[in-house]
Amino acid sequence: MADPEGEIVQTALQYQINRRTLLKRLGQAGLLAAGGSILVGCGGESTSAGVISENLSGPVTSDSISSLNWSITKSADSLDIAQSFTSQTGVLSSLGYDTLVILDHELQIAPWTATMVESSLVEYRFDLREDVKFWDGTRLTAEDVVWSYARHLDPELSSAVISLLGNVESVKAVSDSQVMITLSSPDPTFKYAASIIQIFKKAQGIEAGSAFGSPTAIPIGTGQYCLTEYTTGGGITGELNPYYWGVAPSIQKISVKVVENPETIRVATQQGANDGMFDVPGAQLSQWNKTPDVRVGTATGLSPLLLRFPMTVKPFDDLKVRQAIAHCIDREGIVKSVLAGAGEPAVGLPSRGHWQGVLSNGEIDLFLNSLPAYSFDLDRARSALAASTVSGGFSADIYVSTDADISIKSASSLAANAAMIGIKLNLKVISLNELQQDYLIAPGKKQGLVLSSTAPTYPDPTDMLSPFFSSDPDIGYLNASGFADPAVQLLLQQQRGVRGTERVDLLQQITRIGQEQLPVAPIAWINATAGIRGNYNLNDFDAFTYYRPWAQTIGVANS
């Protein structure tokens, strides 16, 4: 869950997204773009989205680890995802709280505390495991599940994850061990919501009231660790849950602390005071690689770095102008120099990882290779400009966020190349808040070229296609380009009611039209990164590691 512009799930269906939810998706925009991405009482370059970093993986011993110290660079405001839905919260909460199903390391939905059965296009039945207990030893029941879901639908809660559940019509306990969730209309991506919504103990949640999720009311869960200490600015401490239903991790005690400076984390890891971190800044990857007794690795990410064209403003309403600029983007150079190789030149808005949810790796390669591509070619850029309405060139502003180092460097590269064909792009570095309010949120108070990145939430192409391409303001909340192609709008509607190859074909058509018409010019797909002390192995690392009980994947290296 790399987190360049924050994270919040967007579904392919219509929902009313509240402002706090939207800003949480956009609110971390500077993190990965600045070098770090990202996306709660106890008894290398890849060609397939699921490839795991070999630099971190390896065999582990059966040795117990008495304690593990981990670091994050930003604090979590709450352990309740209704109040805080960021990658920082995910790193903390996935240690102590379970979901009904899980997104596995092949980026497929798998059973976890429940087995999911899609009874119809709008009905999902969840059969709970009988051996799942909360930290206090009480059994998980269907009523706990119903409460954990239904609370997000309460408008008074103003849940940060309402966009995941906005299409939910009802959540009912069929029996003590079975829950039925009914949607108001088909949603092929609802299954991913079930891998994100965490299950809490109903009785404690009701008793805690508005304090739920705070340091004084740490939610009780069923996860691998009892979270015994939590401060909003200082992270968490967790101890093994004696009632855990699954295979216990080798780590007996875990501590996750907030350390804002990634360089401080690197030094502490080298010295043995810290054991690792997710989201090693791209600018520091080479330094981490050279650090003794420390290893860093990457996994194929799902975070697009892209240029957004204001299609309703001249001269960007001219496709030839958009094509000219697209040919001025040195994607290979940006991946190599700006991302330090931790990424891949993008040939479409949804990344490889988004397609892995619906296609095999071979099918992904075939499809991506068939898409219209805009190579770095100044001669073709000149030809496109000469055929445009501004053949003599023009001047325009390009906006980036102040704390987005990747975006700033990429925009500077683009501006230098565009100048060679007669297009003067004036770099405007503004605050993240101003970028969000004026340029990113559709329809946009102001119109201009924007270079930024955005975070993924689930491995399905609609994770990107819907918010960027839909003309429905409740769905296309990132469509500040003003893209309103009728064929795309119809295809977005149609894909909701079908499954399998029929749906894939519609999604591919949408992506192809997007590449042809260029409301956005994809630049790169940014990789997920992690660093760890050399005596440990971190297995199965990928872009969604934060959603899972990640401590389970760490062990003493068997060298």
Coordinates of C-alpha atoms in Angstrom, one line a residue:
M1 CA 0.0 0.0 0.0
A2 CA 2.5 2.6 -1.0
D3 CA 1.0 5.9 -0.1
P4 CA 2.1 8.8 -2.3
E5 CA -1.1 10.7 -2.1
G6 CA -2.8 9.0 0.8
E7 CA -5.2 6.1 0.6
I8 CA -8.9 5.6 0.6
V9 CA -10.7 2.9 -1.3
Q10 CA -12.8 4.0 -4.3
T11 CA -15.3 1.6 -5.6
A12 CA -16.6 1.3 -9.2
L13 CA -20.0 2.2 -8.0
Q14 CA -21.6 5.5 -7.1
Y15 CA -21.2 6.6 -3.5
Q16 CA -21.3 9.8 -1.6
I17 CA -17.7 10.3 -0.5
N18 CA -17.3 12.6 2.5
R19 CA -14.7 15.3 2.4
R20 CA -12.6 13.8 5.2
T21 CA -12.4 10.5 3.4
L22 CA -11.3 12.2 0.2
L23 CA -8.6 14.2 1.9
K24 CA -7.3 11.1 3.6
R25 CA -6.6 9.6 0.1
L26 CA -5.0 12.8 -1.1
G27 CA -3.5 13.9 2.3
Q28 CA -0.4 11.9 2.1
A29 CA 0.5 13.1 -1.4
G30 CA 3.9 14.3 -0.4
L31 CA 5.0 11.1 1.4
L32 CA 6.1 8.8 -1.3
A33 CA 6.6 11.7 -3.7
A34 CA 9.0 13.2 -1.2
G35 CA 10.8 9.9 -1.0
G36 CA 8.7 8.0 1.6
S37 CA 5.4 6.5 0.7
I38 CA 3.7 5.1 2.5
L39 CA -1.0 2.8 1.9
V40 CA -5.1 -1.5 16.4
G41 CA -6.7 -6.0 28.6
C42 CA -4.9 -8.9 27.3
G43 CA -5.3 -12.4 28.2
G44 CA 14.8 -4.9 -8.9
E45 CA 12.6 -4.3 -12.0
S46 CA 9.7 -6.6 -12.1
T47 CA 7.5 -7.9 -14.9
S48 CA 4.7 -9.2 -12.7
A49 CA 2.8 -7.5 -10.0
G50 CA 3.1 -10.3 -7.4
V51 CA 6.9 -10.5 -7.6
I52 CA 8.4 -10.3 -4.1
S53 CA 11.8 -8.7 -3.4
E54 CA 14.5 -11.3 -3.3
N55 CA 16.7 -8.9 -1.3
L56 CA 14.5 -9.4 1.7
S57 CA 13.3 -12.9 1.3
G58 CA 14.9 -16.1 2.4
P59 CA 14.7 -19.2 4.7
V60 CA 14.2 -18.5 8.4
T61 CA 14.9 -20.6 11.5
S62 CA 12.4 -21.7 14.1
D63 CA 14.1 -19.4 16.6
S64 CA 11.9 -17.2 18.8
I65 CA 12.4 -13.4 18.5
S66 CA 12.0 -11.9 22.0
S67 CA 11.2 -8.4 20.6
L68 CA 11.2 -6.5 17.4
N69 CA 11.5 -2.7 16.9
W70 CA 10.0 -1.2 13.8
S71 CA 9.7 2.4 12.7
I72 CA 7.2 4.5 10.7
T73 CA 7.7 8.2 9.7
K74 CA 4.2 9.4 10.4
S75 CA 1.9 8.9 13.4
A76 CA -1.6 7.4 13.3
D77 CA -4.4 9.5 14.8
S78 CA -6.4 6.5 15.9
L79 CA -6.5 2.7 15.9
D80 CA -10.0 2.9 14.7
I81 CA -10.1 2.9 10.9
A82 CA -13.3 4.9 11.0
Q83 CA -11.1 7.8 12.3
S84 CA -7.8 7.1 10.7
F85 CA -7.5 5.2 7.4
T86 CA -3.8 5.7 6.4
S87 CA -0.9 3.3 5.8
Q88 CA 0.5 4.3 9.2
T89 CA -2.7 3.1 10.8
G90 CA -2.5 -0.1 8.7
V91 CA 1.0 -0.9 9.9
L92 CA -0.2 -0.7 13.5
S93 CA -3.7 -2.1 13.3
S94 CA -3.0 -5.1 11.2
L95 CA -0.9 -6.5 14.1
G96 CA -3.9 -6.6 16.4
Y97 CA -7.1 -6.7 14.3
D98 CA -8.4 -9.3 11.8
T99 CA -10.6 -9.0 8.8
L100 CA -13.1 -11.5 7.4
V101 CA -11.0 -12.3 4.4
I102 CA -7.5 -11.4 3.4
L103 CA -5.7 -10.2 0.3
D104 CA -3.1 -12.9 -0.1
H105 CA 0.4 -12.7 -1.6
E106 CA -0.9 -13.4 -5.0
L107 CA -3.2 -10.5 -4.6
Q108 CA -6.3 -12.7 -4.5
I109 CA -9.0 -12.8 -1.9
A110 CA -8.6 -15.7 0.5
P111 CA -10.5 -16.9 3.7
W112 CA -9.3 -15.6 7.0
T113 CA -11.6 -15.4 10.0
A114 CA -14.4 -16.3 7.6
T115 CA -15.1 -17.9 4.3
M116 CA -16.8 -15.6 1.8
V117 CA -19.5 -17.0 -0.6
E118 CA -20.8 -14.7 -3.3
S119 CA -24.4 -15.9 -3.3
S120 CA -25.4 -13.5 -6.1
L121 CA -24.1 -10.3 -7.6
V122 CA -25.4 -8.4 -4.6
E123 CA -25.3 -10.9 -1.8
Y124 CA -22.2 -12.0 0.2
R125 CA -22.4 -14.6 2.9
F126 CA -19.6 -15.0 5.5
D127 CA -19.2 -18.2 7.4
L128 CA -17.2 -17.5 10.6
R129 CA -14.5 -19.8 11.9
E130 CA -15.5 -21.3 15.2
D131 CA -12.1 -21.0 16.9
V132 CA -11.6 -17.2 16.7
K133 CA -11.4 -15.4 20.0
F134 CA -10.8 -11.9 21.1
W135 CA -7.8 -10.9 23.2
D136 CA -9.9 -11.4 26.4
G137 CA -10.8 -15.0 25.5
T138 CA -14.4 -14.3 24.4
R139 CA -15.5 -15.8 21.1
L140 CA -16.0 -13.8 18.0
T141 CA -19.7 -13.8 17.0
A142 CA -21.8 -12.6 14.1
E143 CA -23.0 -9.7 16.2
D144 CA -19.5 -8.4 16.5
V145 CA -19.1 -8.5 12.7
V146 CA -22.4 -6.8 12.1
W147 CA -21.5 -4.0 14.5
S148 CA -18.0 -3.6 13.1
Y149 CA -19.5 -3.1 9.6
A150 CA -22.8 -1.3 10.4
R151 CA -21.1 1.5 12.5
H152 CA -19.4 2.8 9.3
L153 CA -22.8 3.4 7.7
D154 CA -23.9 5.7 10.5
P155 CA -23.6 9.3 9.0
E156 CA -23.0 10.7 12.5
L157 CA -19.7 8.7 12.7
S158 CA -18.5 10.2 9.4
S159 CA -16.4 7.1 8.9
A160 CA -13.2 7.5 6.9
V161 CA -14.0 4.2 5.1
I162 CA -17.5 4.9 4.1
S163 CA -16.5 4.8 0.5
L164 CA -15.8 1.1 0.8
L165 CA -19.3 0.4 2.1
G166 CA -21.4 3.1 0.4
N167 CA -23.1 0.5 -1.7
V168 CA -24.0 -1.7 1.3
E169 CA -27.8 -2.0 1.8
S170 CA -27.8 -4.2 4.9
V171 CA -25.6 -6.2 7.2
K172 CA -27.4 -9.0 9.1
A173 CA -26.5 -11.9 11.4
V174 CA -28.1 -15.0 9.9
S175 CA -26.9 -17.1 12.8
D176 CA -24.3 -16.8 15.5
S177 CA -21.6 -17.8 13.0
Q178 CA -23.0 -16.4 9.7
V179 CA -23.3 -12.9 8.3
M180 CA -25.1 -11.8 5.2
I181 CA -24.1 -8.5 3.5
T182 CA -26.4 -7.2 0.8
L183 CA -25.5 -4.5 -1.7
S184 CA -27.9 -2.1 -3.3
S185 CA -26.4 -2.9 -6.7
P186 CA -23.6 -5.1 -8.1
D187 CA -20.0 -4.2 -7.1
P188 CA -17.2 -6.4 -8.3
T189 CA -14.8 -4.7 -5.9
F190 CA -16.8 -5.2 -2.6
K191 CA -14.7 -8.3 -1.9
Y192 CA -11.7 -6.0 -1.3
A193 CA -13.6 -4.0 1.2
A194 CA -14.1 -7.2 3.2
S195 CA -10.3 -7.6 3.3
I196 CA -9.9 -4.1 4.8
I197 CA -12.7 -3.6 7.3
Q198 CA -11.4 -4.8 10.7
I199 CA -13.5 -6.6 13.3
F200 CA -13.8 -5.3 16.8
K201 CA -15.5 -6.4 20.0
K202 CA -19.0 -4.9 20.0
A203 CA -19.5 -4.7 23.7
Q204 CA -16.3 -2.8 24.3
G205 CA -16.9 -0.5 21.3
I206 CA -20.3 0.5 22.6
E207 CA -19.0 1.1 26.1
A208 CA -16.0 3.2 24.9
G209 CA -18.2 5.5 22.8
S210 CA -16.4 8.4 21.2
A211 CA -13.1 7.4 22.9
F212 CA -13.0 4.2 20.9
G213 CA -9.7 3.9 19.1
S214 CA -7.9 6.4 21.3
P215 CA -5.0 5.6 23.8
T216 CA -7.6 5.4 26.6
A217 CA -9.8 2.9 24.7
I218 CA -7.7 0.6 22.6
P219 CA -10.0 -1.6 20.6
I220 CA -10.1 -5.3 21.4
G221 CA -9.4 -7.5 18.5
T222 CA -8.7 -11.1 17.5
G223 CA -5.4 -10.5 15.8
Q224 CA -1.9 -11.9 16.6
Y225 CA -1.0 -9.3 19.1
C226 CA -2.7 -7.6 22.0
L227 CA -1.9 -4.0 21.6
T228 CA -1.0 -3.0 25.2
E229 CA 0.3 0.5 24.7
Y230 CA -0.6 3.2 22.1
T231 CA 0.0 6.9 21.8
T232 CA -1.1 9.0 18.8
G233 CA 2.4 10.4 18.4
G234 CA 4.5 7.5 19.5
G235 CA 3.2 4.2 18.0
I236 CA 2.3 0.9 19.7
T237 CA 3.5 -2.0 21.7
G238 CA 2.1 -5.4 21.2
E239 CA 2.4 -8.8 23.0
L240 CA 1.4 -12.2 21.5
N241 CA -2.3 -12.9 21.8
P242 CA -2.6 -16.2 23.9
Y243 CA -6.0 -16.8 22.3
Y244 CA -4.8 -16.3 18.7
W245 CA -6.6 -18.8 16.4
G246 CA -3.9 -19.1 13.8
V247 CA -0.2 -19.9 13.7
A248 CA 1.6 -17.6 16.1
P249 CA 4.5 -15.4 14.8
S250 CA 8.0 -16.0 16.1
I251 CA 8.1 -12.4 17.5
Q252 CA 7.0 -12.4 21.1
K253 CA 6.8 -8.6 21.5
I254 CA 6.6 -5.9 18.9
S255 CA 7.1 -2.2 19.1
V256 CA 6.3 0.3 16.3
K257 CA 7.6 3.8 16.9
V258 CA 7.3 7.1 15.0
V259 CA 10.6 8.5 13.8
E260 CA 10.0 11.3 11.3
N261 CA 13.5 11.3 9.8
P262 CA 14.2 8.2 7.6
E263 CA 17.9 8.8 7.9
T264 CA 17.6 8.4 11.6
I265 CA 15.9 5.1 11.1
R266 CA 18.6 3.9 8.7
V267 CA 21.3 4.7 11.2
A268 CA 19.4 3.1 14.1
T269 CA 18.8 0.0 11.9
Q270 CA 22.5 -0.3 11.2
Q271 CA 23.3 0.1 14.9
G272 CA 20.8 -2.5 15.9
A273 CA 18.5 -0.2 17.8
N274 CA 15.8 -0.6 15.1
D275 CA 14.9 -3.7 13.0
G276 CA 13.3 -2.2 9.9
M277 CA 10.8 0.1 8.2
F278 CA 8.4 0.1 5.2
D279 CA 8.6 2.8 2.5
V280 CA 12.3 3.5 2.4
P281 CA 12.5 6.8 0.5
G282 CA 13.6 6.4 -3.1
A283 CA 16.3 9.0 -2.8
Q284 CA 17.8 6.9 0.0
L285 CA 17.6 3.4 -1.6
S286 CA 21.2 3.4 -2.7
Q287 CA 22.4 4.5 0.7
W288 CA 20.4 1.8 2.4
N289 CA 21.9 -0.7 -0.1
K290 CA 25.4 0.4 0.9
T291 CA 24.7 0.2 4.7
P292 CA 26.4 -2.7 6.4
D293 CA 24.1 -5.3 8.1
V294 CA 21.1 -3.7 6.5
R295 CA 19.1 -4.9 3.5
V296 CA 16.6 -3.1 1.4
G297 CA 14.2 -4.5 -1.2
T298 CA 11.4 -3.5 -3.5
A299 CA 8.2 -5.1 -4.7
T300 CA 6.2 -4.1 -7.7
G301 CA 4.0 -1.2 -6.7
L302 CA 0.5 0.0 -7.7
S303 CA 1.1 3.8 -7.3
P304 CA 1.0 5.7 -10.6
L305 CA 3.0 8.9 -11.0
L306 CA 1.1 10.9 -13.6
L307 CA 0.5 14.1 -15.4
R308 CA -3.0 15.4 -15.4
F309 CA -4.2 17.6 -18.3
P310 CA -6.9 20.2 -17.9
M311 CA -8.9 19.1 -21.0
T312 CA -11.4 21.9 -20.7
V313 CA -8.8 24.6 -21.0
K314 CA -6.9 25.7 -24.2
P315 CA -4.6 24.5 -25.5
F316 CA -4.9 21.3 -23.6
D317 CA -8.3 20.6 -25.2
D318 CA -6.2 19.7 -28.3
L319 CA -5.2 16.1 -28.4
K320 CA -2.1 16.9 -30.4
V321 CA -0.9 19.2 -27.6
R322 CA -1.4 16.4 -25.1
Q323 CA 0.5 14.0 -27.3
A324 CA 3.3 16.4 -27.8
I325 CA 3.8 16.8 -24.1
A326 CA 3.4 13.0 -23.5
H327 CA 6.3 12.4 -25.9
C328 CA 8.5 14.9 -23.9
I329 CA 8.3 12.6 -20.8
D330 CA 11.5 10.6 -20.3
R331 CA 9.9 7.7 -18.4
E332 CA 13.0 5.5 -18.5
G333 CA 15.1 8.4 -17.2
I334 CA 12.7 9.3 -14.4
V335 CA 12.6 5.6 -13.2
K336 CA 16.3 5.4 -13.3
S337 CA 17.4 8.7 -11.8
V338 CA 14.4 10.0 -9.8
L339 CA 13.0 6.6 -8.5
A340 CA 16.5 5.0 -8.2
G341 CA 15.2 2.1 -10.3
A342 CA 12.3 1.5 -7.8
G343 CA 9.6 1.6 -10.4
E344 CA 8.6 0.9 -14.0
P345 CA 7.7 3.2 -16.9
A346 CA 3.9 3.3 -17.1
V347 CA 2.0 2.5 -20.2
G348 CA -1.5 2.9 -18.7
L349 CA -3.2 4.3 -15.7
P350 CA -3.9 1.0 -13.9
S351 CA -0.6 -0.6 -13.0
R352 CA 0.5 -4.2 -13.5
G353 CA -0.6 -4.9 -9.9
H354 CA -4.1 -3.6 -10.6
W355 CA -4.4 -6.0 -13.5
Q356 CA -3.1 -9.0 -11.5
G357 CA -6.5 -9.1 -9.7
V358 CA -8.2 -10.1 -13.0
L359 CA -5.5 -11.4 -15.4
S360 CA -2.5 -13.8 -15.4
N361 CA 1.0 -12.3 -15.7
G362 CA 1.3 -13.4 -19.3
E363 CA -2.1 -11.9 -20.2
I364 CA -1.0 -8.6 -18.5
D365 CA 2.1 -8.4 -20.6
L366 CA 0.2 -9.0 -23.8
F367 CA -2.4 -6.4 -23.0
L368 CA 0.1 -3.7 -21.9
N369 CA 2.2 -4.3 -24.9
S370 CA -0.9 -3.7 -27.1
L371 CA -1.7 -0.2 -25.6
P372 CA -0.8 3.1 -27.4
A373 CA 2.6 4.1 -26.0
Y374 CA 4.2 7.5 -25.9
S375 CA 7.9 7.0 -26.0
F376 CA 10.4 9.8 -25.2
D377 CA 10.8 11.1 -28.7
L378 CA 11.3 14.9 -29.3
D379 CA 10.9 14.5 -33.0
R380 CA 7.5 13.0 -32.6
A381 CA 6.7 15.6 -30.0
R382 CA 7.6 18.4 -32.5
S383 CA 5.5 16.8 -35.2
A384 CA 2.5 16.6 -32.9
L385 CA 3.0 20.2 -31.8
A386 CA 3.3 21.3 -35.4
A387 CA -0.1 19.7 -36.2
S388 CA -1.8 21.4 -33.2
T389 CA -3.6 24.7 -32.8
V390 CA -0.5 26.2 -31.2
S391 CA 2.1 25.0 -33.7
G392 CA 4.5 27.9 -32.7
G393 CA 4.6 26.8 -29.1
F394 CA 3.1 28.1 -25.9
S395 CA 3.7 28.7 -22.2
A396 CA 1.9 27.1 -19.3
D397 CA 2.2 26.4 -15.5
I398 CA 2.8 23.0 -14.1
Y399 CA 1.9 22.4 -10.4
V400 CA 3.5 20.1 -7.9
S401 CA 3.4 19.8 -4.1
T402 CA 6.2 21.4 -2.0
D403 CA 7.0 18.2 -0.2
A404 CA 6.9 16.0 -3.3
D405 CA 10.5 15.6 -4.3
I406 CA 9.7 12.9 -6.9
S407 CA 7.1 15.1 -8.5
I408 CA 9.3 18.2 -8.5
K409 CA 12.2 16.4 -10.1
S410 CA 10.0 14.7 -12.7
A411 CA 8.3 18.0 -13.6
S412 CA 11.7 19.7 -13.9
S413 CA 12.8 16.9 -16.3
L414 CA 9.6 17.3 -18.4
A415 CA 9.9 21.1 -18.5
A416 CA 13.5 20.9 -19.7
N417 CA 12.5 18.5 -22.5
A418 CA 9.4 20.5 -23.5
A419 CA 11.5 23.6 -23.8
M420 CA 13.4 22.0 -26.6
I421 CA 10.3 21.9 -28.8
G422 CA 9.0 25.3 -27.9
I423 CA 6.7 24.6 -24.9
K424 CA 7.7 26.6 -21.8
L425 CA 6.4 24.9 -18.6
N426 CA 6.7 27.1 -15.6
L427 CA 7.2 25.0 -12.4
K428 CA 4.8 26.1 -9.6
V429 CA 5.6 24.5 -6.3
I430 CA 2.6 25.0 -3.9
S431 CA 1.4 23.5 -0.7
L432 CA -0.2 20.1 -0.6
N433 CA -3.4 21.6 0.7
E434 CA -3.6 24.2 -2.1
L435 CA -2.8 21.5 -4.7
Q436 CA -5.6 19.3 -3.3
Q437 CA -8.2 22.0 -2.9
D438 CA -7.6 23.9 -6.1
Y439 CA -6.4 21.3 -8.7
L440 CA -6.8 17.7 -7.6
I441 CA -10.4 17.4 -6.4
A442 CA -12.9 17.4 -9.2
P443 CA -14.1 19.5 -10.8
G444 CA -11.2 21.7 -9.5
K445 CA -11.4 25.3 -8.4
K446 CA -8.6 26.1 -10.8
Q447 CA -7.3 24.4 -13.9
G448 CA -3.7 23.6 -14.7
L449 CA -1.2 20.9 -15.4
V450 CA -0.6 18.8 -12.3
L451 CA 2.2 16.2 -11.8
S452 CA 1.6 14.0 -8.8
S453 CA 1.2 10.4 -7.6
T454 CA -1.7 8.6 -6.2
A455 CA -2.1 5.6 -3.9
P456 CA -3.7 2.2 -4.5
T457 CA -6.2 0.5 -2.3
Y458 CA -7.0 -2.8 -4.1
P459 CA -5.7 -4.7 -7.1
D460 CA -8.4 -4.0 -9.6
P461 CA -8.2 -1.6 -12.6
T462 CA -11.3 0.3 -11.3
D463 CA -9.2 1.4 -8.4
M464 CA -7.8 4.0 -10.8
L465 CA -10.2 4.0 -13.8
S466 CA -13.3 5.0 -11.8
P467 CA -12.0 8.1 -9.9
F468 CA -9.9 9.5 -12.8
F469 CA -12.2 8.8 -15.7
S470 CA -15.8 8.9 -14.5
S471 CA -17.8 12.0 -15.1
D472 CA -20.1 11.3 -12.2
P473 CA -18.9 13.6 -9.4
D474 CA -19.6 11.0 -6.8
I475 CA -17.3 8.5 -8.5
G476 CA -14.8 10.6 -10.5
Y477 CA -13.7 12.7 -7.6
L478 CA -10.2 12.8 -9.0
N479 CA -11.3 13.6 -12.6
A480 CA -10.2 17.2 -12.4
S481 CA -9.2 16.8 -16.1
G482 CA -12.8 17.0 -17.0
F483 CA -12.7 13.8 -19.0
A484 CA -16.3 12.9 -20.1
D485 CA -16.0 10.5 -23.1
P486 CA -19.4 9.0 -23.5
A487 CA -18.1 5.5 -24.5
V488 CA -16.0 5.4 -21.3
Q489 CA -18.9 6.4 -19.1
L490 CA -21.1 3.7 -20.6
L491 CA -18.3 1.1 -20.2
L492 CA -17.8 2.1 -16.6
Q493 CA -21.5 1.5 -15.9
Q494 CA -21.6 -1.8 -17.8
Q495 CA -18.6 -3.4 -16.0
R496 CA -20.4 -3.3 -12.7
G497 CA -22.9 -5.9 -13.7
V498 CA -20.7 -8.5 -15.3
R499 CA -17.9 -10.7 -14.2
G500 CA -15.0 -12.7 -15.6
T501 CA -13.7 -12.2 -19.1
E502 CA -16.6 -10.0 -20.1
R503 CA -15.7 -7.5 -17.4
V504 CA -12.0 -7.7 -18.2
D505 CA -12.8 -6.8 -21.8
L506 CA -14.7 -3.7 -20.8
L507 CA -11.9 -2.6 -18.4
Q508 CA -9.4 -3.0 -21.2
Q509 CA -11.5 -0.9 -23.6
I510 CA -11.6 1.8 -21.0
T511 CA -7.9 1.7 -20.4
R512 CA -7.2 1.8 -24.2
I513 CA -9.5 4.8 -24.7
G514 CA -7.7 6.6 -21.8
Q515 CA -4.3 6.0 -23.5
E516 CA -5.7 7.3 -26.8
Q517 CA -7.3 10.4 -25.5
L518 CA -4.8 11.2 -22.7
P519 CA -6.8 12.9 -19.9
V520 CA -3.7 11.9 -17.9
A521 CA -0.3 10.8 -19.1
P522 CA 1.0 8.0 -16.9
I523 CA 4.7 8.3 -16.2
A524 CA 5.7 5.5 -13.8
W525 CA 4.4 2.9 -11.5
I526 CA 6.2 3.4 -8.2
N527 CA 7.5 0.3 -6.3
A528 CA 6.9 -0.5 -2.7
T529 CA 10.1 -0.6 -0.6
A530 CA 11.2 -1.9 2.8
G531 CA 14.5 -2.1 4.7
I532 CA 15.4 -4.6 7.4
R533 CA 18.3 -5.5 9.6
G534 CA 20.5 -8.1 8.0
N535 CA 19.9 -10.9 10.5
Y536 CA 16.2 -11.1 9.7
N537 CA 14.3 -12.1 6.6
L538 CA 11.0 -10.4 5.5
N539 CA 9.2 -12.9 3.2
D540 CA 6.2 -12.3 1.0
F541 CA 6.7 -8.5 0.9
D542 CA 4.4 -6.6 -1.6
A543 CA 2.5 -3.4 -2.0
F544 CA -0.3 -4.6 0.4
T545 CA 1.8 -6.0 3.2
Y546 CA 0.3 -3.4 5.5
Y547 CA -3.1 -4.9 5.2
R548 CA -2.0 -8.2 6.6
P549 CA -0.5 -9.5 9.8
W550 CA 3.0 -8.6 8.5
A551 CA 4.9 -9.7 11.7
Q552 CA 4.2 -13.3 10.6
T553 CA 6.5 -12.9 7.6
I554 CA 9.6 -11.9 9.7
G555 CA 12.0 -14.5 11.0
V556 CA 15.7 -15.0 11.9
A557 CA 17.6 -15.6 8.7
N558 CA 18.8 -19.1 8.2
S559 CA 22.2 -18.5 6.8

